[in-house]
PDB file of C-alpha atoms and ligand atoms in Angstrom:
ATOM      1  CA  MET A  10     140.938 -47.139 109.846  1.00  0.00           C
ATOM      2  CA  THR A  11     140.649 -50.609 108.733  1.00  0.00           C
ATOM      3  CA  ILE A  12     138.258 -50.773 105.751  1.00  0.00           C
ATOM      4  CA  GLY A  13     136.121 -54.735 106.071  1.00  0.00           C
ATOM      5  CA  GLN A  14     136.971 -56.360 103.013  1.00  0.00           C
ATOM      6  CA  THR A  15     133.021 -57.719 102.978  1.00  0.00           C
ATOM      7  CA  VAL A  16     131.271 -55.111 101.519  1.00  0.00           C
ATOM      8  CA  PHE A  17     127.501 -54.552 100.414  1.00  0.00           C
ATOM      9  CA  LEU A  18     126.507 -53.416  96.623  1.00  0.00           C
ATOM     10  CA  ASN A  19     123.144 -53.686  94.675  1.00  0.00           C
ATOM     11  CA  GLY A  20     121.296 -56.525  97.389  1.00  0.00           C
ATOM     12  CA  ALA A  21     124.453 -58.748  97.737  1.00  0.00           C
ATOM     13  CA  PHE A  22     127.415 -59.052 100.086  1.00  0.00           C
ATOM     14  CA  ARG A  23     130.628 -59.358  98.014  1.00  0.00           C
ATOM     15  CA  PRO A  24     134.085 -58.978  98.950  1.00  0.00           C
ATOM     16  CA  VAL A  25     135.203 -55.676  98.242  1.00  0.00           C
ATOM     17  CA  GLY A  26     137.403 -57.036  95.074  1.00  0.00           C
ATOM     18  CA  GLU A  27     134.747 -57.976  93.259  1.00  0.00           C
ATOM     19  CA  ALA A  28     132.154 -54.427  94.324  1.00  0.00           C
ATOM     20  CA  THR A  29     132.425 -52.984  91.034  1.00  0.00           C
ATOM     21  CA  ILE A  30     130.138 -50.069  89.450  1.00  0.00           C
ATOM     22  CA  SER A  31     129.627 -48.529  85.908  1.00  0.00           C
ATOM     23  CA  PRO A  32     131.882 -45.400  84.876  1.00  0.00           C
ATOM     24  CA  PHE A  33     128.534 -44.209  83.770  1.00  0.00           C
ATOM     25  CA  ASP A  34     126.939 -44.057  87.260  1.00  0.00           C
ATOM     26  CA  ARG A  35     125.374 -40.743  87.910  1.00  0.00           C
ATOM     27  CA  GLY A  36     127.306 -40.423  91.276  1.00  0.00           C
ATOM     28  CA  PHE A  37     130.413 -40.408  89.507  1.00  0.00           C
ATOM     29  CA  LEU A  38     129.236 -38.361  86.744  1.00  0.00           C
ATOM     30  CA  PHE A  39     127.318 -35.989  88.400  1.00  0.00           C
ATOM     31  CA  ALA A  40     127.755 -36.597  91.978  1.00  0.00           C
ATOM     32  CA  HIS A  41     123.925 -37.344  92.214  1.00  0.00           C
ATOM     33  CA  ALA A  42     124.108 -39.246  95.562  1.00  0.00           C
ATOM     34  CA  ALA A  43     123.149 -39.380  98.873  1.00  0.00           C
ATOM     35  CA  TYR A  44     125.458 -40.729 101.605  1.00  0.00           C
ATOM     36  CA  GLU A  45     125.345 -41.282 105.471  1.00  0.00           C
ATOM     37  CA  VAL A  46     127.806 -42.273 107.992  1.00  0.00           C
ATOM     38  CA  THR A  47     126.806 -44.060 111.153  1.00  0.00           C
ATOM     39  CA  ALA A  48     129.097 -44.592 114.145  1.00  0.00           C
ATOM     40  CA  VAL A  49     129.058 -48.005 115.709  1.00  0.00           C
ATOM     41  CA  TYR A  50     129.991 -48.693 119.341  1.00  0.00           C
ATOM     42  CA  ASP A  51     130.121 -52.086 121.328  1.00  0.00           C
ATOM     43  CA  GLY A  52     128.462 -53.531 118.217  1.00  0.00           C
ATOM     44  CA  LYS A  53     125.730 -50.971 118.513  1.00  0.00           C
ATOM     45  CA  PHE A  54     124.531 -48.292 115.934  1.00  0.00           C
ATOM     46  CA  ILE A  55     124.349 -44.852 117.169  1.00  0.00           C
ATOM     47  CA  ASP A  56     121.148 -42.996 116.238  1.00  0.00           C
ATOM     48  CA  LEU A  57     120.551 -45.189 113.045  1.00  0.00           C
ATOM     49  CA  GLU A  58     116.844 -44.373 113.225  1.00  0.00           C
ATOM     50  CA  ARG A  59     118.049 -40.490 112.698  1.00  0.00           C
ATOM     51  CA  HIS A  60     120.712 -41.252 110.251  1.00  0.00           C
ATOM     52  CA  LEU A  61     117.755 -43.379 108.113  1.00  0.00           C
ATOM     53  CA  SER A  62     115.168 -40.461 108.644  1.00  0.00           C
ATOM     54  CA  ARG A  63     117.721 -38.336 107.370  1.00  0.00           C
ATOM     55  CA  LEU A  64     118.740 -40.330 104.507  1.00  0.00           C
ATOM     56  CA  ARG A  65     114.860 -40.450 103.741  1.00  0.00           C
ATOM     57  CA  ARG A  66     115.058 -36.785 103.169  1.00  0.00           C
ATOM     58  CA  THR A  67     118.066 -36.554 100.796  1.00  0.00           C
ATOM     59  CA  LEU A  68     117.004 -39.431  98.792  1.00  0.00           C
ATOM     60  CA  ASP A  69     113.633 -37.141  98.446  1.00  0.00           C
ATOM     61  CA  GLY A  70     115.303 -34.201  97.916  1.00  0.00           C
ATOM     62  CA  ILE A  71     117.449 -35.726  95.003  1.00  0.00           C
ATOM     63  CA  ALA A  72     114.756 -37.620  93.330  1.00  0.00           C
ATOM     64  CA  ILE A  73     116.514 -40.908  94.135  1.00  0.00           C
ATOM     65  CA  PRO A  74     113.867 -43.701  95.018  1.00  0.00           C
ATOM     66  CA  ASN A  75     114.737 -45.362  98.462  1.00  0.00           C
ATOM     67  CA  LEU A  76     114.436 -48.719  97.934  1.00  0.00           C
ATOM     68  CA  TYR A  77     114.570 -50.067 101.887  1.00  0.00           C
ATOM     69  CA  SER A  78     112.325 -49.761 104.968  1.00  0.00           C
ATOM     70  CA  ASP A  79     114.135 -48.614 107.808  1.00  0.00           C
ATOM     71  CA  GLU A  80     113.679 -52.319 109.176  1.00  0.00           C
ATOM     72  CA  ALA A  81     115.544 -53.510 105.817  1.00  0.00           C
ATOM     73  CA  TRP A  82     118.110 -50.767 106.047  1.00  0.00           C
ATOM     74  CA  ALA A  83     118.918 -51.834 109.620  1.00  0.00           C
ATOM     75  CA  GLU A  84     119.610 -55.174 108.938  1.00  0.00           C
ATOM     76  CA  ILE A  85     121.831 -54.559 106.021  1.00  0.00           C
ATOM     77  CA  HIS A  86     123.713 -52.347 108.360  1.00  0.00           C
ATOM     78  CA  THR A  87     123.291 -55.205 111.029  1.00  0.00           C
ATOM     79  CA  ASP A  88     124.728 -57.945 108.568  1.00  0.00           C
ATOM     80  CA  LEU A  89     127.552 -55.928 107.454  1.00  0.00           C
ATOM     81  CA  ILE A  90     128.773 -55.486 110.820  1.00  0.00           C
ATOM     82  CA  ASP A  91     128.512 -58.971 111.717  1.00  0.00           C
ATOM     83  CA  LYS A  92     130.423 -60.141 108.486  1.00  0.00           C
ATOM     84  CA  ASN A  93     133.317 -57.863 109.187  1.00  0.00           C
ATOM     85  CA  GLY A  94     133.455 -58.250 112.774  1.00  0.00           C
ATOM     86  CA  VAL A  95     133.547 -54.313 113.408  1.00  0.00           C
ATOM     87  CA  GLU A  96     132.619 -53.722 117.082  1.00  0.00           C
ATOM     88  CA  GLU A  97     133.673 -49.843 116.927  1.00  0.00           C
ATOM     89  CA  GLY A  98     133.852 -48.111 114.031  1.00  0.00           C
ATOM     90  CA  LEU A  99     131.509 -46.229 111.154  1.00  0.00           C
ATOM     91  CA  VAL A 100     129.569 -47.556 108.724  1.00  0.00           C
ATOM     92  CA  TYR A 101     129.291 -45.421 105.236  1.00  0.00           C
ATOM     93  CA  LEU A 102     126.441 -45.605 103.161  1.00  0.00           C
ATOM     94  CA  GLU A 103     125.797 -44.330  99.514  1.00  0.00           C
ATOM     95  CA  VAL A 104     122.765 -44.552  97.208  1.00  0.00           C
ATOM     96  CA  THR A 105     123.135 -42.902  93.805  1.00  0.00           C
ATOM     97  CA  GLY A 106     121.243 -42.331  90.996  1.00  0.00           C
ATOM     98  CA  GLY A 107     122.429 -45.510  89.041  1.00  0.00           C
ATOM     99  CA  ALA A 108     123.954 -46.035  85.625  1.00  0.00           C
ATOM    100  CA  TYR A 109     122.094 -45.959  82.221  1.00  0.00           C
ATOM    101  CA  GLY A 110     125.504 -46.553  79.900  1.00  0.00           C
ATOM    102  CA  LEU A 111     125.334 -42.954  79.000  1.00  0.00           C
ATOM    103  CA  ARG A 112     125.654 -39.521  79.973  1.00  0.00           C
ATOM    104  CA  ASP A 113     122.547 -37.505  80.491  1.00  0.00           C
ATOM    105  CA  PHE A 114     121.760 -34.805  82.789  1.00  0.00           C
ATOM    106  CA  ALA A 115     118.320 -35.297  83.280  1.00  0.00           C
ATOM    107  CA  GLY A 116     118.185 -39.039  83.412  1.00  0.00           C
ATOM    108  CA  PRO A 117     115.528 -41.565  83.451  1.00  0.00           C
ATOM    109  CA  GLU A 118     111.813 -40.585  84.654  1.00  0.00           C
ATOM    110  CA  ILE A 119     112.388 -43.005  87.598  1.00  0.00           C
ATOM    111  CA  PHE A 120     116.180 -43.802  88.900  1.00  0.00           C
ATOM    112  CA  GLU A 121     117.146 -47.382  89.588  1.00  0.00           C
ATOM    113  CA  PRO A 122     120.033 -46.748  92.564  1.00  0.00           C
ATOM    114  CA  THR A 123     123.246 -48.310  92.973  1.00  0.00           C
ATOM    115  CA  VAL A 124     123.370 -48.842  96.853  1.00  0.00           C
ATOM    116  CA  PHE A 125     126.866 -49.051  98.546  1.00  0.00           C
ATOM    117  CA  LEU A 126     128.118 -49.754 102.114  1.00  0.00           C
ATOM    118  CA  TYR A 127     130.819 -50.765 103.516  1.00  0.00           C
ATOM    119  CA  ALA A 128     132.122 -50.634 107.400  1.00  0.00           C
ATOM    120  CA  ASP A 129     135.395 -49.150 108.535  1.00  0.00           C
ATOM    121  CA  ALA A 130     136.660 -50.803 111.987  1.00  0.00           C
ATOM    122  CA  ARG A 131     138.471 -47.574 114.213  1.00  0.00           C
ATOM    123  CA  PRO A 132     138.468 -46.303 117.373  1.00  0.00           C
ATOM    124  CA  LEU A 133     136.177 -43.412 118.146  1.00  0.00           C
ATOM    125  CA  ILE A 134     137.197 -41.930 121.189  1.00  0.00           C
ATOM    126  CA  GLY A 135     140.982 -41.309 121.032  1.00  0.00           C
ATOM    127  CA  ASP A 136     143.619 -38.402 120.586  1.00  0.00           C
ATOM    128  CA  VAL A 137     141.541 -36.226 118.758  1.00  0.00           C
ATOM    129  CA  ALA A 138     138.586 -36.401 121.352  1.00  0.00           C
ATOM    130  CA  ARG A 139     141.310 -35.793 124.144  1.00  0.00           C
ATOM    131  CA  ASP A 140     143.994 -33.455 122.807  1.00  0.00           C
ATOM    132  CA  GLY A 141     141.655 -31.278 120.340  1.00  0.00           C
ATOM    133  CA  ILE A 142     142.031 -30.323 116.795  1.00  0.00           C
ATOM    134  CA  LYS A 143     143.339 -26.893 115.021  1.00  0.00           C
ATOM    135  CA  ALA A 144     141.299 -25.418 112.510  1.00  0.00           C
ATOM    136  CA  ILE A 145     141.506 -22.767 109.942  1.00  0.00           C
ATOM    137  CA  PHE A 146     138.818 -20.157 108.735  1.00  0.00           C
ATOM    138  CA  LEU A 147     138.001 -20.698 105.024  1.00  0.00           C
ATOM    139  CA  GLU A 148     135.176 -19.002 102.628  1.00  0.00           C
ATOM    140  CA  ASP A 149     132.272 -21.606 102.091  1.00  0.00           C
ATOM    141  CA  SER A 150     132.183 -22.314  98.268  1.00  0.00           C
ATOM    142  CA  ARG A 151     129.657 -25.205  98.722  1.00  0.00           C
ATOM    143  CA  TRP A 152     126.199 -25.245  96.693  1.00  0.00           C
ATOM    144  CA  LYS A 153     123.146 -23.966  98.671  1.00  0.00           C
ATOM    145  CA  ARG A 154     121.704 -27.171  99.884  1.00  0.00           C
ATOM    146  CA  ARG A 155     124.121 -28.283 102.990  1.00  0.00           C
ATOM    147  CA  ASP A 156     120.963 -29.381 104.362  1.00  0.00           C
ATOM    148  CA  MET A 157     120.857 -32.854 102.049  1.00  0.00           C
ATOM    149  CA  LYS A 158     123.689 -34.631 102.634  1.00  0.00           C
ATOM    150  CA  THR A 159     124.985 -35.576  99.272  1.00  0.00           C
ATOM    151  CA  VAL A 160     128.352 -36.670  97.810  1.00  0.00           C
ATOM    152  CA  GLN A 161     128.911 -32.810  96.229  1.00  0.00           C
ATOM    153  CA  LEU A 162     132.233 -32.747  98.530  1.00  0.00           C
ATOM    154  CA  LEU A 163     134.700 -31.087  96.685  1.00  0.00           C
ATOM    155  CA  SER A 164     134.681 -28.095  98.301  1.00  0.00           C
ATOM    156  CA  GLN A 165     135.213 -30.305 101.616  1.00  0.00           C
ATOM    157  CA  ALA A 166     137.934 -32.111 100.348  1.00  0.00           C
ATOM    158  CA  LEU A 167     139.705 -28.566  99.046  1.00  0.00           C
ATOM    159  CA  ALA A 168     138.784 -27.533 102.601  1.00  0.00           C
ATOM    160  CA  TYR A 169     140.662 -30.108 104.050  1.00  0.00           C
ATOM    161  CA  ARG A 170     143.711 -29.979 101.706  1.00  0.00           C
ATOM    162  CA  ALA A 171     143.767 -25.697 102.653  1.00  0.00           C
ATOM    163  CA  ALA A 172     143.738 -27.026 106.672  1.00  0.00           C
ATOM    164  CA  ARG A 173     146.214 -29.804 106.098  1.00  0.00           C
ATOM    165  CA  GLU A 174     148.464 -27.173 104.111  1.00  0.00           C
ATOM    166  CA  ALA A 175     147.995 -24.561 107.054  1.00  0.00           C
ATOM    167  CA  GLY A 176     149.113 -27.047 109.735  1.00  0.00           C
ATOM    168  CA  ALA A 177     145.631 -27.502 111.042  1.00  0.00           C
ATOM    169  CA  ASP A 178     143.185 -30.187 110.958  1.00  0.00           C
ATOM    170  CA  THR A 179     139.684 -28.641 109.543  1.00  0.00           C
ATOM    171  CA  ALA A 180     138.155 -25.620 108.580  1.00  0.00           C
ATOM    172  CA  PHE A 181     135.484 -23.684 110.367  1.00  0.00           C
ATOM    173  CA  MET A 182     133.660 -22.223 106.915  1.00  0.00           C
ATOM    174  CA  VAL A 183     132.485 -18.669 106.823  1.00  0.00           C
ATOM    175  CA  GLU A 184     129.580 -17.226 104.674  1.00  0.00           C
ATOM    176  CA  ASP A 185     128.364 -13.664 104.661  1.00  0.00           C
ATOM    177  CA  GLY A 186     131.008 -13.101 107.656  1.00  0.00           C
ATOM    178  CA  TYR A 187     129.113 -16.224 109.443  1.00  0.00           C
ATOM    179  CA  VAL A 188     130.440 -19.591 110.330  1.00  0.00           C
ATOM    180  CA  THR A 189     128.262 -22.032 108.639  1.00  0.00           C
ATOM    181  CA  GLU A 190     130.006 -25.461 109.947  1.00  0.00           C
ATOM    182  CA  ALA A 191     132.910 -27.096 109.974  1.00  0.00           C
ATOM    183  CA  ALA A 192     134.597 -29.080 106.970  1.00  0.00           C
ATOM    184  CA  SER A 193     132.518 -32.019 107.951  1.00  0.00           C
ATOM    185  CA  ALA A 194     131.002 -31.488 111.314  1.00  0.00           C
ATOM    186  CA  ASN A 195     128.851 -29.087 112.952  1.00  0.00           C
ATOM    187  CA  ALA A 196     130.544 -26.026 114.699  1.00  0.00           C
ATOM    188  CA  TRP A 197     129.621 -24.806 117.981  1.00  0.00           C
ATOM    189  CA  ILE A 198     131.199 -22.218 120.793  1.00  0.00           C
ATOM    190  CA  VAL A 199     131.049 -21.256 124.277  1.00  0.00           C
ATOM    191  CA  ASP A 200     131.230 -17.958 124.950  1.00  0.00           C
ATOM    192  CA  THR A 201     132.977 -16.629 128.222  1.00  0.00           C
ATOM    193  CA  ALA A 202     129.734 -16.402 130.060  1.00  0.00           C
ATOM    194  CA  GLY A 203     129.505 -20.517 129.385  1.00  0.00           C
ATOM    195  CA  ARG A 204     126.822 -20.202 127.044  1.00  0.00           C
ATOM    196  CA  LEU A 205     127.018 -23.065 124.232  1.00  0.00           C
ATOM    197  CA  ILE A 206     126.114 -21.377 120.821  1.00  0.00           C
ATOM    198  CA  THR A 207     125.471 -23.124 117.331  1.00  0.00           C
ATOM    199  CA  ARG A 208     124.146 -22.392 114.321  1.00  0.00           C
ATOM    200  CA  GLU A 209     119.817 -23.017 113.798  1.00  0.00           C
ATOM    201  CA  LEU A 210     119.293 -25.242 111.253  1.00  0.00           C
ATOM    202  CA  SER A 211     118.517 -24.176 107.835  1.00  0.00           C
ATOM    203  CA  HIS A 212     119.474 -24.978 104.041  1.00  0.00           C
ATOM    204  CA  SER A 213     122.683 -23.390 104.912  1.00  0.00           C
ATOM    205  CA  ILE A 214     124.026 -26.412 107.142  1.00  0.00           C
ATOM    206  CA  LEU A 215     123.731 -29.872 107.653  1.00  0.00           C
ATOM    207  CA  PRO A 216     121.375 -31.279 110.233  1.00  0.00           C
ATOM    208  CA  GLY A 217     124.049 -33.454 112.266  1.00  0.00           C
ATOM    209  CA  ILE A 218     123.075 -36.390 113.996  1.00  0.00           C
ATOM    210  CA  THR A 219     125.393 -35.695 116.866  1.00  0.00           C
ATOM    211  CA  ARG A 220     124.041 -32.412 117.034  1.00  0.00           C
ATOM    212  CA  ALA A 221     120.667 -33.353 117.381  1.00  0.00           C
ATOM    213  CA  GLY A 222     122.121 -36.203 120.139  1.00  0.00           C
ATOM    214  CA  VAL A 223     124.287 -33.763 122.007  1.00  0.00           C
ATOM    215  CA  MET A 224     120.828 -31.570 122.097  1.00  0.00           C
ATOM    216  CA  ASP A 225     118.825 -34.041 123.653  1.00  0.00           C
ATOM    217  CA  LEU A 226     121.333 -34.410 126.227  1.00  0.00           C
ATOM    218  CA  LEU A 227     121.854 -30.904 127.135  1.00  0.00           C
ATOM    219  CA  LYS A 228     118.160 -30.877 128.395  1.00  0.00           C
ATOM    220  CA  GLY A 229     118.416 -30.981 132.069  1.00  0.00           C
ATOM    221  CA  SER A 230     122.570 -30.406 132.425  1.00  0.00           C
ATOM    222  CA  GLY A 231     122.186 -26.546 133.282  1.00  0.00           C
ATOM    223  CA  ILE A 232     123.965 -26.014 130.094  1.00  0.00           C
ATOM    224  CA  GLU A 233     122.292 -23.114 128.331  1.00  0.00           C
ATOM    225  CA  LEU A 234     121.897 -23.235 124.698  1.00  0.00           C
ATOM    226  CA  VAL A 235     121.574 -20.581 121.809  1.00  0.00           C
ATOM    227  CA  GLU A 236     120.929 -21.523 117.832  1.00  0.00           C
ATOM    228  CA  ARG A 237     122.010 -18.681 116.324  1.00  0.00           C
ATOM    229  CA  ALA A 238     124.895 -18.161 113.602  1.00  0.00           C
ATOM    230  CA  PHE A 239     127.932 -16.839 115.029  1.00  0.00           C
ATOM    231  CA  THR A 240     131.470 -14.742 113.667  1.00  0.00           C
ATOM    232  CA  PRO A 241     134.973 -15.723 113.410  1.00  0.00           C
ATOM    233  CA  ASP A 242     135.371 -12.717 115.724  1.00  0.00           C
ATOM    234  CA  GLU A 243     133.131 -14.181 118.205  1.00  0.00           C
ATOM    235  CA  VAL A 244     135.459 -17.995 117.628  1.00  0.00           C
ATOM    236  CA  ARG A 245     138.488 -16.181 118.430  1.00  0.00           C
ATOM    237  CA  GLY A 246     137.082 -14.802 121.579  1.00  0.00           C
ATOM    238  CA  ALA A 247     135.343 -18.038 122.782  1.00  0.00           C
ATOM    239  CA  ALA A 248     136.141 -19.740 125.791  1.00  0.00           C
ATOM    240  CA  GLU A 249     135.597 -22.817 123.732  1.00  0.00           C
ATOM    241  CA  ALA A 250     135.085 -24.117 120.408  1.00  0.00           C
ATOM    242  CA  ILE A 251     133.713 -27.882 119.502  1.00  0.00           C
ATOM    243  CA  SER A 252     132.932 -29.597 116.662  1.00  0.00           C
ATOM    244  CA  THR A 253     130.353 -32.687 116.377  1.00  0.00           C
ATOM    245  CA  SER A 254     130.176 -35.584 113.714  1.00  0.00           C
ATOM    246  CA  ALA A 255     129.440 -39.128 113.558  1.00  0.00           C
ATOM    247  CA  GLY A 256     133.212 -39.700 112.957  1.00  0.00           C
ATOM    248  CA  ALA A 257     135.075 -37.773 115.766  1.00  0.00           C
ATOM    249  CA  MET A 258     131.654 -37.119 117.926  1.00  0.00           C
ATOM    250  CA  VAL A 259     132.359 -34.411 120.364  1.00  0.00           C
ATOM    251  CA  ALA A 260     135.688 -32.986 119.303  1.00  0.00           C
ATOM    252  CA  PRO A 261     137.499 -29.791 121.143  1.00  0.00           C
ATOM    253  CA  VAL A 262     138.774 -27.242 118.673  1.00  0.00           C
ATOM    254  CA  VAL A 263     141.659 -25.922 120.569  1.00  0.00           C
ATOM    255  CA  MET A 264     143.163 -23.723 117.959  1.00  0.00           C
ATOM    256  CA  ILE A 265     141.715 -21.655 115.234  1.00  0.00           C
ATOM    257  CA  ASP A 266     144.219 -19.475 112.577  1.00  0.00           C
ATOM    258  CA  GLY A 267     147.138 -20.337 114.812  1.00  0.00           C
ATOM    259  CA  GLN A 268     145.940 -18.650 117.780  1.00  0.00           C
ATOM    260  CA  PRO A 269     144.452 -20.703 120.575  1.00  0.00           C
ATOM    261  CA  VAL A 270     140.689 -20.836 121.428  1.00  0.00           C
ATOM    262  CA  GLY A 271     140.411 -19.957 125.178  1.00  0.00           C
ATOM    263  CA  ASP A 272     143.454 -21.249 126.950  1.00  0.00           C
ATOM    264  CA  GLY A 273     144.229 -23.718 124.126  1.00  0.00           C
ATOM    265  CA  LYS A 274     143.145 -26.481 125.789  1.00  0.00           C
ATOM    266  CA  PRO A 275     139.827 -28.793 125.858  1.00  0.00           C
ATOM    267  CA  GLY A 276     137.326 -26.908 128.364  1.00  0.00           C
ATOM    268  CA  PRO A 277     134.712 -27.708 130.998  1.00  0.00           C
ATOM    269  CA  VAL A 278     131.639 -27.479 128.673  1.00  0.00           C
ATOM    270  CA  THR A 279     133.554 -29.401 126.145  1.00  0.00           C
ATOM    271  CA  ARG A 280     134.369 -32.056 128.668  1.00  0.00           C
ATOM    272  CA  ARG A 281     131.007 -32.323 130.186  1.00  0.00           C
ATOM    273  CA  ILE A 282     129.195 -32.642 127.045  1.00  0.00           C
ATOM    274  CA  GLN A 283     131.728 -35.607 125.729  1.00  0.00           C
ATOM    275  CA  ARG A 284     131.122 -37.222 129.285  1.00  0.00           C
ATOM    276  CA  LEU A 285     127.215 -37.055 128.305  1.00  0.00           C
ATOM    277  CA  TYR A 286     127.616 -38.031 125.242  1.00  0.00           C
ATOM    278  CA  TYR A 287     130.027 -41.053 126.009  1.00  0.00           C
ATOM    279  CA  GLU A 288     127.541 -42.234 128.688  1.00  0.00           C
ATOM    280  CA  ALA A 289     124.996 -42.150 126.302  1.00  0.00           C
ATOM    281  CA  MET A 290     126.770 -44.695 124.385  1.00  0.00           C
ATOM    282  CA  GLY A 291     127.505 -46.812 127.197  1.00  0.00           C
ATOM    283  CA  VAL A 292     131.067 -45.922 127.454  1.00  0.00           C
ATOM    284  CA  ASP A 293     132.716 -46.930 130.514  1.00  0.00           C
ATOM    285  CA  VAL A 294     134.162 -43.518 130.732  1.00  0.00           C
ATOM    286  CA  ALA A 295     136.765 -43.854 133.614  1.00  0.00           C
ATOM    287  CA  VAL A 296     138.052 -46.404 131.494  1.00  0.00           C
ATOM    288  CA  VAL A 297     137.678 -45.500 128.015  1.00  0.00           C
ATOM    289  CA  ALA A 298     138.122 -41.474 128.250  1.00  0.00           C
ATOM    290  CA  PRO A 299     139.286 -40.575 131.909  1.00  0.00           C
ATOM    291  CA  TRP A 300     140.065 -37.430 130.755  1.00  0.00           C
ATOM    292  CA  ALA A 301     136.496 -36.274 130.015  1.00  0.00           C
ATOM    293  CA  LEU A 302     135.813 -36.742 133.846  1.00  0.00           C
ATOM    294  CA  GLY A 303     137.032 -33.488 134.393  1.00  0.00           C
TER     295      GLY A 303
HETATM  296  N1  LIG B 423     128.115 -31.051 108.843  1.00  0.00           N
HETATM  297  C1  LIG B 423     129.009 -31.308 107.728  1.00  0.00           C
HETATM  298  C2  LIG B 423     129.348 -30.495 106.484  1.00  0.00           C
HETATM  299  C3  LIG B 423     129.064 -32.634 107.525  1.00  0.00           C
HETATM  300  O1  LIG B 423     129.697 -33.444 106.390  1.00  0.00           O
HETATM  301  C4  LIG B 423     129.103 -33.658 108.876  1.00  0.00           C
HETATM  302  C5  LIG B 423     129.303 -34.999 108.893  1.00  0.00           C
HETATM  303  O2  LIG B 423     129.705 -35.370 108.057  1.00  0.00           O
HETATM  304  C6  LIG B 423     128.275 -33.185 109.806  1.00  0.00           C
HETATM  305  C7  LIG B 423     127.890 -31.372 109.482  1.00  0.00           C
HETATM  306  C8  LIG B 423     127.855 -34.092 111.366  1.00  0.00           C
HETATM  307  O3  LIG B 423     126.708 -34.838 110.838  1.00  0.00           O
HETATM  308  P1  LIG B 423     126.544 -36.160 111.767  1.00  0.00           P
HETATM  309  O4  LIG B 423     126.842 -35.832 113.257  1.00  0.00           O
HETATM  310  O5  LIG B 423     125.233 -36.454 111.120  1.00  0.00           O
HETATM  311  O6  LIG B 423     127.798 -37.236 111.362  1.00  0.00           O
END
């Protein structure tokens, strides 16, 4: 990853070294902030409208005004990647409740947000997509409004640390005997009958934009989709497991708690979904991801 040296902070593009915010910022003090991460491929954003729509919903849910129209947000995103020369990678956006020179839980009636964006140049389709990742199961200890994309990410940061400690890459989080989602991705399995299963939307999981994109592509694909919660035992007995996110897109999960999922290799349904997703992005699959052609 290469962080672009020009960032956007509070209405202006600046060198990253000159982008400073107050230590009294509500993002810092209370994790009172929304964020989005949008993928860029070939200089174009993937599903930016959906990301902006989720941002609007999160901001509304945490009482922060949305300073920009979707058109203005899109222009800021485009200017940011242009200024940093990013053709492939991610744009990170965060909007906090702002800073008021004191630590007051409730804060002012109307917040004056801090708005920050940076661009990160990185290949989106690489080893993770080709070879898959390892996961562990972990109790989901997050707050109860996971449908809003906020920076309350301590549980996820600790989940990644626990995964690393166990020699894995991520965690499938479990609550009341069912998998909610992965540490920063939606979780899916393919059962032995070839059905693709992912948890239905609720306050318990983030409505992933990649999840929605994959679902759009399934129509007419012949792959049967079932939206329901599944258990860790179902993952252990699954033919395939997958995680989806803007950063890793469609990642095969090939090991869970040290045991192979299916035969321990990315399976045919995963490859099919990767291919559909990459083609929709405009990827030359034969060149960039020949392994997805099956
Ligand atoms: N679930 C969680 C908890 C996440 O943090 C993320 C992404 O960061 C996702 C799911 C996937 O969402 P998206 O596809 O919009 O990146």
